[in-house]
Every structure is written in C-alpha cells, then in structure tokens.
JSON list of C-alpha atoms in Angstrom, two decimals:
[
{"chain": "A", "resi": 1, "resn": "UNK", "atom": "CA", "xyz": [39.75, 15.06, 25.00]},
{"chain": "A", "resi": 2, "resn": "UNK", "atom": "CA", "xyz": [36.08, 15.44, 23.74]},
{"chain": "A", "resi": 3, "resn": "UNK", "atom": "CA", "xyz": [32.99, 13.62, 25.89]},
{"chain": "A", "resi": 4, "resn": "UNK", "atom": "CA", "xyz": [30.95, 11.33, 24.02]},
{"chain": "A", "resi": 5, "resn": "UNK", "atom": "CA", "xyz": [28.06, 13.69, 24.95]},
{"chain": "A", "resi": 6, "resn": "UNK", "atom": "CA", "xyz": [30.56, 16.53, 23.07]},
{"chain": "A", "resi": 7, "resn": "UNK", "atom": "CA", "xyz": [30.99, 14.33, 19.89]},
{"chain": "A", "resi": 8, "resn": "UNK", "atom": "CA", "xyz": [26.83, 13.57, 19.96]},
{"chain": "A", "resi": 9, "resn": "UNK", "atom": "CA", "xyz": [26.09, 17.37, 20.20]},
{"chain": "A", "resi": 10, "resn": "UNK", "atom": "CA", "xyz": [28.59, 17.83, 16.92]},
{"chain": "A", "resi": 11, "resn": "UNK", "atom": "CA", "xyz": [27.03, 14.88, 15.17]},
{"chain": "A", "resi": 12, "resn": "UNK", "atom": "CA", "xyz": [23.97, 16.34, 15.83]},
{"chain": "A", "resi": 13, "resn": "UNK", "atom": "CA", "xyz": [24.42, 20.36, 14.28]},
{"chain": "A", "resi": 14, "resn": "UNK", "atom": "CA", "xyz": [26.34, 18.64, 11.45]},
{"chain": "A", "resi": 15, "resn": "UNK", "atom": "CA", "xyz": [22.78, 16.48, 10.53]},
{"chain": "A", "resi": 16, "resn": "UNK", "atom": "CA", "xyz": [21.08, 19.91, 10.99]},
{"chain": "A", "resi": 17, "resn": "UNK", "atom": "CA", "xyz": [23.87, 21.48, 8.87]},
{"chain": "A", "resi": 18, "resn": "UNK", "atom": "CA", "xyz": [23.66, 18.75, 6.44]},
{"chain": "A", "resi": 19, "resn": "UNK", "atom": "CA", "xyz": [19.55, 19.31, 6.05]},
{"chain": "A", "resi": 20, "resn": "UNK", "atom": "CA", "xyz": [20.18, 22.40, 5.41]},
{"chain": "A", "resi": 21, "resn": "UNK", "atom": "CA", "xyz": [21.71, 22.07, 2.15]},
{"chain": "A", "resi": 22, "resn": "UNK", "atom": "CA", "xyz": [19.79, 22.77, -1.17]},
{"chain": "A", "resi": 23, "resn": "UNK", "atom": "CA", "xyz": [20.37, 18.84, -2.43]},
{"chain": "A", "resi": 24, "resn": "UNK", "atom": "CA", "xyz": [19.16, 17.50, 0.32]},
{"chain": "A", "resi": 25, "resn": "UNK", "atom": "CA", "xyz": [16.65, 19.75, 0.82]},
{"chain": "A", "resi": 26, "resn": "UNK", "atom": "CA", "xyz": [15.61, 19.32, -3.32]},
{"chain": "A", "resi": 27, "resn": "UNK", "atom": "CA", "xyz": [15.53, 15.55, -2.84]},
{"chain": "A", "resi": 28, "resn": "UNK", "atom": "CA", "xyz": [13.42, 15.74, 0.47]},
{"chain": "A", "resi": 29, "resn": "UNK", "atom": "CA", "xyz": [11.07, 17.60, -1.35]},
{"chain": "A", "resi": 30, "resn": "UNK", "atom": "CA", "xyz": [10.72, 15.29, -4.23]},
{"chain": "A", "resi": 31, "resn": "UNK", "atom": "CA", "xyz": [10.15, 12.39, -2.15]},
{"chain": "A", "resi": 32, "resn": "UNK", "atom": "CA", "xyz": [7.20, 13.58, -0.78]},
{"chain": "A", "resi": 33, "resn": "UNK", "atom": "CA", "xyz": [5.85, 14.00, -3.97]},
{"chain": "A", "resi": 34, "resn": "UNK", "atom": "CA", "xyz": [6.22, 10.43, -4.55]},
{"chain": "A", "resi": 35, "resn": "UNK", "atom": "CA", "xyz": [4.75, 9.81, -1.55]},
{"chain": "A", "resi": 36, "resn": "UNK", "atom": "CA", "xyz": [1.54, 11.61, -1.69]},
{"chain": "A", "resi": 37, "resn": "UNK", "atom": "CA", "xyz": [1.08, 10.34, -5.53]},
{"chain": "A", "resi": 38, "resn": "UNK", "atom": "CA", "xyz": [-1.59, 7.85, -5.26]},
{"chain": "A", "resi": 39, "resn": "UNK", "atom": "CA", "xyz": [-0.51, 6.00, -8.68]},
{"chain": "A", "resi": 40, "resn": "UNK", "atom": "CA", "xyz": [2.99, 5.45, -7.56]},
{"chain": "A", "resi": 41, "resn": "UNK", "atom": "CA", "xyz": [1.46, 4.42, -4.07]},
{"chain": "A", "resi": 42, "resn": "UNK", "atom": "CA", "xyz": [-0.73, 2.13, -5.68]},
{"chain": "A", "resi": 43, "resn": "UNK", "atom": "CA", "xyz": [2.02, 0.56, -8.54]},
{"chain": "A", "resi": 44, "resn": "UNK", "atom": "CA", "xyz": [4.34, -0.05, -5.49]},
{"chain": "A", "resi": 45, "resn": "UNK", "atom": "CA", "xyz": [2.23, -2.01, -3.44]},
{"chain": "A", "resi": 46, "resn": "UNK", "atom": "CA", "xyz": [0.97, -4.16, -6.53]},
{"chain": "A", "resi": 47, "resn": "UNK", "atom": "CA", "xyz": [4.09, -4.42, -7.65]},
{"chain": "A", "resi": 48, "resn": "UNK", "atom": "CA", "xyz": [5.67, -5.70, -3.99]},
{"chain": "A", "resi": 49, "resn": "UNK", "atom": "CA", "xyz": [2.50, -8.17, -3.90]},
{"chain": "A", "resi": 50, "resn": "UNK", "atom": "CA", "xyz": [3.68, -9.71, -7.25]},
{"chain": "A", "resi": 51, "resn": "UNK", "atom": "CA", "xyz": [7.26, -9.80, -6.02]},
{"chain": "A", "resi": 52, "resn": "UNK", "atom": "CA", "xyz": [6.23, -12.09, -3.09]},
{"chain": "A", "resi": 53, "resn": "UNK", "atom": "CA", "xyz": [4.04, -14.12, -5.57]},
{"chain": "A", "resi": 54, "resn": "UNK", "atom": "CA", "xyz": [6.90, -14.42, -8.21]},
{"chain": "A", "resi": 55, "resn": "UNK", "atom": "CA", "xyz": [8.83, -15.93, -5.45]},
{"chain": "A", "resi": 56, "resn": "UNK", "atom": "CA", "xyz": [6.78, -18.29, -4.05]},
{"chain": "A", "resi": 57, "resn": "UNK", "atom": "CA", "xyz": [6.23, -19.26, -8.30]},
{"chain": "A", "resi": 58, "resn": "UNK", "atom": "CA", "xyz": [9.79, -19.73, -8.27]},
{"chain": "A", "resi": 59, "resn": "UNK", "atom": "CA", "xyz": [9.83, -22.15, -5.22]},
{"chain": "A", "resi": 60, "resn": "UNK", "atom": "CA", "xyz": [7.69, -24.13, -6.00]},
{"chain": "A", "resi": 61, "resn": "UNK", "atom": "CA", "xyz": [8.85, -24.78, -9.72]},
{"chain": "A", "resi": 62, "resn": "UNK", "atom": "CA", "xyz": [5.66, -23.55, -11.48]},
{"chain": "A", "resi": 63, "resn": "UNK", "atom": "CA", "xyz": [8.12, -21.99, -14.45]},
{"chain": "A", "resi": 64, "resn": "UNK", "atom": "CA", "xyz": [5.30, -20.73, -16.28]},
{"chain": "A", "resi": 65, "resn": "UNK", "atom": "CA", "xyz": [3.23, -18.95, -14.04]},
{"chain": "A", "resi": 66, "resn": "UNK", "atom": "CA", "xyz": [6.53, -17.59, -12.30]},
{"chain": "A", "resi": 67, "resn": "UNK", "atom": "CA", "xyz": [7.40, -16.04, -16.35]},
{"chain": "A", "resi": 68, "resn": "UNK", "atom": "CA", "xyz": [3.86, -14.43, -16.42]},
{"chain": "A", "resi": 69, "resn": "UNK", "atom": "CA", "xyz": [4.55, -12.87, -13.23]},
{"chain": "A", "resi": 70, "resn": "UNK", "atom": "CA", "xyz": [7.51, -11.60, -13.97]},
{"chain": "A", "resi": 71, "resn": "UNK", "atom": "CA", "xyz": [6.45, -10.10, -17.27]},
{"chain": "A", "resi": 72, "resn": "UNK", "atom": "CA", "xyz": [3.52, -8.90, -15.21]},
{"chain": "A", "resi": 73, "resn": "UNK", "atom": "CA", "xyz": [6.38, -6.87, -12.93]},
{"chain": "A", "resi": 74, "resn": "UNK", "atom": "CA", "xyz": [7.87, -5.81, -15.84]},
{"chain": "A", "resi": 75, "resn": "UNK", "atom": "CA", "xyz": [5.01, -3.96, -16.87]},
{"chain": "A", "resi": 76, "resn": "UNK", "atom": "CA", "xyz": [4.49, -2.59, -13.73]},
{"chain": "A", "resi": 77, "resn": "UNK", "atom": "CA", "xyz": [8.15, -1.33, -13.60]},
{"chain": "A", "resi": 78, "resn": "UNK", "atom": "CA", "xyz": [7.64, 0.46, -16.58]},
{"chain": "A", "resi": 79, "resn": "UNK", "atom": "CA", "xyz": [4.89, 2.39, -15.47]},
{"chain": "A", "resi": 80, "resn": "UNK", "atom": "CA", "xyz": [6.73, 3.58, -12.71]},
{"chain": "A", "resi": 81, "resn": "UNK", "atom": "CA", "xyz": [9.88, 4.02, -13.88]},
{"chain": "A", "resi": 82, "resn": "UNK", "atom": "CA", "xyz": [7.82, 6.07, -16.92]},
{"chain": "A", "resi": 83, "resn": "UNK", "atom": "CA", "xyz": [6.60, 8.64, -14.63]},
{"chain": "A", "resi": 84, "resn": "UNK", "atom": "CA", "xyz": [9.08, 11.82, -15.06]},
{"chain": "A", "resi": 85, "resn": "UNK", "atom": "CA", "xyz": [8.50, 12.21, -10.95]},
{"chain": "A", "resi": 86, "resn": "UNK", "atom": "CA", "xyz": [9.92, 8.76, -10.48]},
{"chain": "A", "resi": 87, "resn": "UNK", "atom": "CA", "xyz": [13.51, 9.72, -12.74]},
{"chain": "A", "resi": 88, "resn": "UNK", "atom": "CA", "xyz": [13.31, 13.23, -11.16]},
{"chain": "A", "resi": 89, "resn": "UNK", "atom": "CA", "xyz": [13.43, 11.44, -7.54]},
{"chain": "A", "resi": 90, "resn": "UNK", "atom": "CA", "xyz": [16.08, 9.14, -8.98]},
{"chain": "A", "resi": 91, "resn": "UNK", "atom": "CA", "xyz": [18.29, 11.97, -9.77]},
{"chain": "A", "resi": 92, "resn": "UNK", "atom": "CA", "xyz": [18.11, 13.65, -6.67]},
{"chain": "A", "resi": 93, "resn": "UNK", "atom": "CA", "xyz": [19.03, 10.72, -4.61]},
{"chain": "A", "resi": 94, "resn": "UNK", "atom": "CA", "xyz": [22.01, 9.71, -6.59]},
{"chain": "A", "resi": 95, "resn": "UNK", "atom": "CA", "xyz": [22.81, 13.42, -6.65]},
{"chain": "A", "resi": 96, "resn": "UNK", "atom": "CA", "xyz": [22.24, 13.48, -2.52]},
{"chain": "A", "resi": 97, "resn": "UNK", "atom": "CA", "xyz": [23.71, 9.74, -2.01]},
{"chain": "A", "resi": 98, "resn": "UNK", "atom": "CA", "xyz": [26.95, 11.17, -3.92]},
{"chain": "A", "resi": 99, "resn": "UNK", "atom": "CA", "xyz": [27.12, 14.58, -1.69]},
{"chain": "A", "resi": 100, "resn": "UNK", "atom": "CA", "xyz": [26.56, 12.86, 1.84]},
{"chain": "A", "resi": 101, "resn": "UNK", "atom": "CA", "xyz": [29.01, 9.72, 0.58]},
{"chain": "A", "resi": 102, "resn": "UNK", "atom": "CA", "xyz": [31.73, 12.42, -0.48]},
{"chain": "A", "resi": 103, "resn": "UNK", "atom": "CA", "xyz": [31.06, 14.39, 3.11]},
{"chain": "A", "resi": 104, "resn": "UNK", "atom": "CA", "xyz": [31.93, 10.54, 4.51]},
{"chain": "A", "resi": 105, "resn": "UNK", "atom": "CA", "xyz": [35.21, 9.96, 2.21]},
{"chain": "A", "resi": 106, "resn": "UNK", "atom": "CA", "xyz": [36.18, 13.64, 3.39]},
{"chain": "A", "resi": 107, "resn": "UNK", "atom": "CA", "xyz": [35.61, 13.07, 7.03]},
{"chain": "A", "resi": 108, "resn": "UNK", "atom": "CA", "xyz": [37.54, 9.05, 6.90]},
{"chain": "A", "resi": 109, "resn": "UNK", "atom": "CA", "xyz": [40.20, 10.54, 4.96]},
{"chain": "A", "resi": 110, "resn": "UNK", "atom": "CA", "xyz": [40.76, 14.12, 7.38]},
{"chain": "A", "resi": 111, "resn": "UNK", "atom": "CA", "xyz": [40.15, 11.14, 10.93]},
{"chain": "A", "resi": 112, "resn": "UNK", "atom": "CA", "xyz": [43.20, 8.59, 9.14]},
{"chain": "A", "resi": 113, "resn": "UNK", "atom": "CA", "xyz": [45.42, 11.93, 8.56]},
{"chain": "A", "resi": 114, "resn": "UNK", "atom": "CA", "xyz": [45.18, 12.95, 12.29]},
{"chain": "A", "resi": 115, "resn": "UNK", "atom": "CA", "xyz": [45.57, 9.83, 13.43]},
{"chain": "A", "resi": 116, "resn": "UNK", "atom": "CA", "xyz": [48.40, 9.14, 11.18]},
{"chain": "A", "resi": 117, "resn": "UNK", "atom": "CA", "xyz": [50.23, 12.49, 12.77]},
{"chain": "A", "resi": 118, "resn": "UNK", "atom": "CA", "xyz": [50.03, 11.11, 16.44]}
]
C-alpha cells in the first residue's frame, strides 16, 4: 500500500513531467508575452473597470447608460481579441486545456479499471 507522502512525491514528478512537455511549455511561453504587453495590460484593466461599471448600470436600471457601456466593452473586446498574440494564446490553452484534460480522462478511466478488478 502506497503512503500519502509516496502518492505526493508521484504527483509531484508527474507536474514536473507534465511541464516538461512542448504544449505546455509553448503555451507558458505565450502567456508571458501577454503579460509583459503593455496594451493588452492596459485593455484588460479598462475593460474589467467597465465590467464593474456595466453592472452597477444594470442594477440600478439606468438602461441607457448600461447599453453605452456595453458597446463601450465591445469595442474594447475587439481590440483585444484583434491582437494575433491574444488568438495565438487562445490556441495554446485550448490546445494545453485539451492535453492535461485527456491526461485526467486517461488517469479516471486506468483508477475505475483497477478498482473494478479488485
């Protein structure tokens, strides 16, 4: 029977492992780009400040300044979403999310056959 200190250690050289690979490694490394581009930076935090405003629009039943805002967001969107960066990142996570939630599937499927043998 393993230790839970055992099962940690395993966890942990399979996260190593799982850096390791070139999707991961391809989406790390496009996510920093995103993060050191100012624009984005700047669009985001903009864009998160009109969010909050749109909201607050929208509870308190002020229609038409809450559709300015949110054509305002929409604009804002599109810049970002514009950016060839912004797609690229997009990619790679999908592309990463799909490789770490098939490594999951794999793992729950291989755990339900063992335990279906005892």
């Amino acid at each position: 029977m393993y230790e839970k200190k055992d099962i940690l250690a395993q966890a942990q050289k399979l996260s190593d492992q799982i850096k390791q690979l070139d999707t991961v490694k391809y989406y790390q490394r496009v996510e920093t780009q995103i993060h050191r581009n100012h624009h984005i930076d700047e669009w985001m935090s903009d864009l998160k400040q009109r969010q909050k405003q749109s909201v607050n629009l929208q509870n308190y039943g002020k229609i038409e300044a809450y559709k300015r805002s949110e054509a305002e967001i929409a604009q804002i969107q599109e810049k970002i979403d514009a950016l060839p960066i912004v797609t690229e990142f997009r990619e790679a996570q999908s592309d990463a999310n799909d490789l770490l939630q098939m490594m999951i599937n794999t793992m729950a499927d291989r755990l339900n056959a063992a335990h279906q043998d005892q």
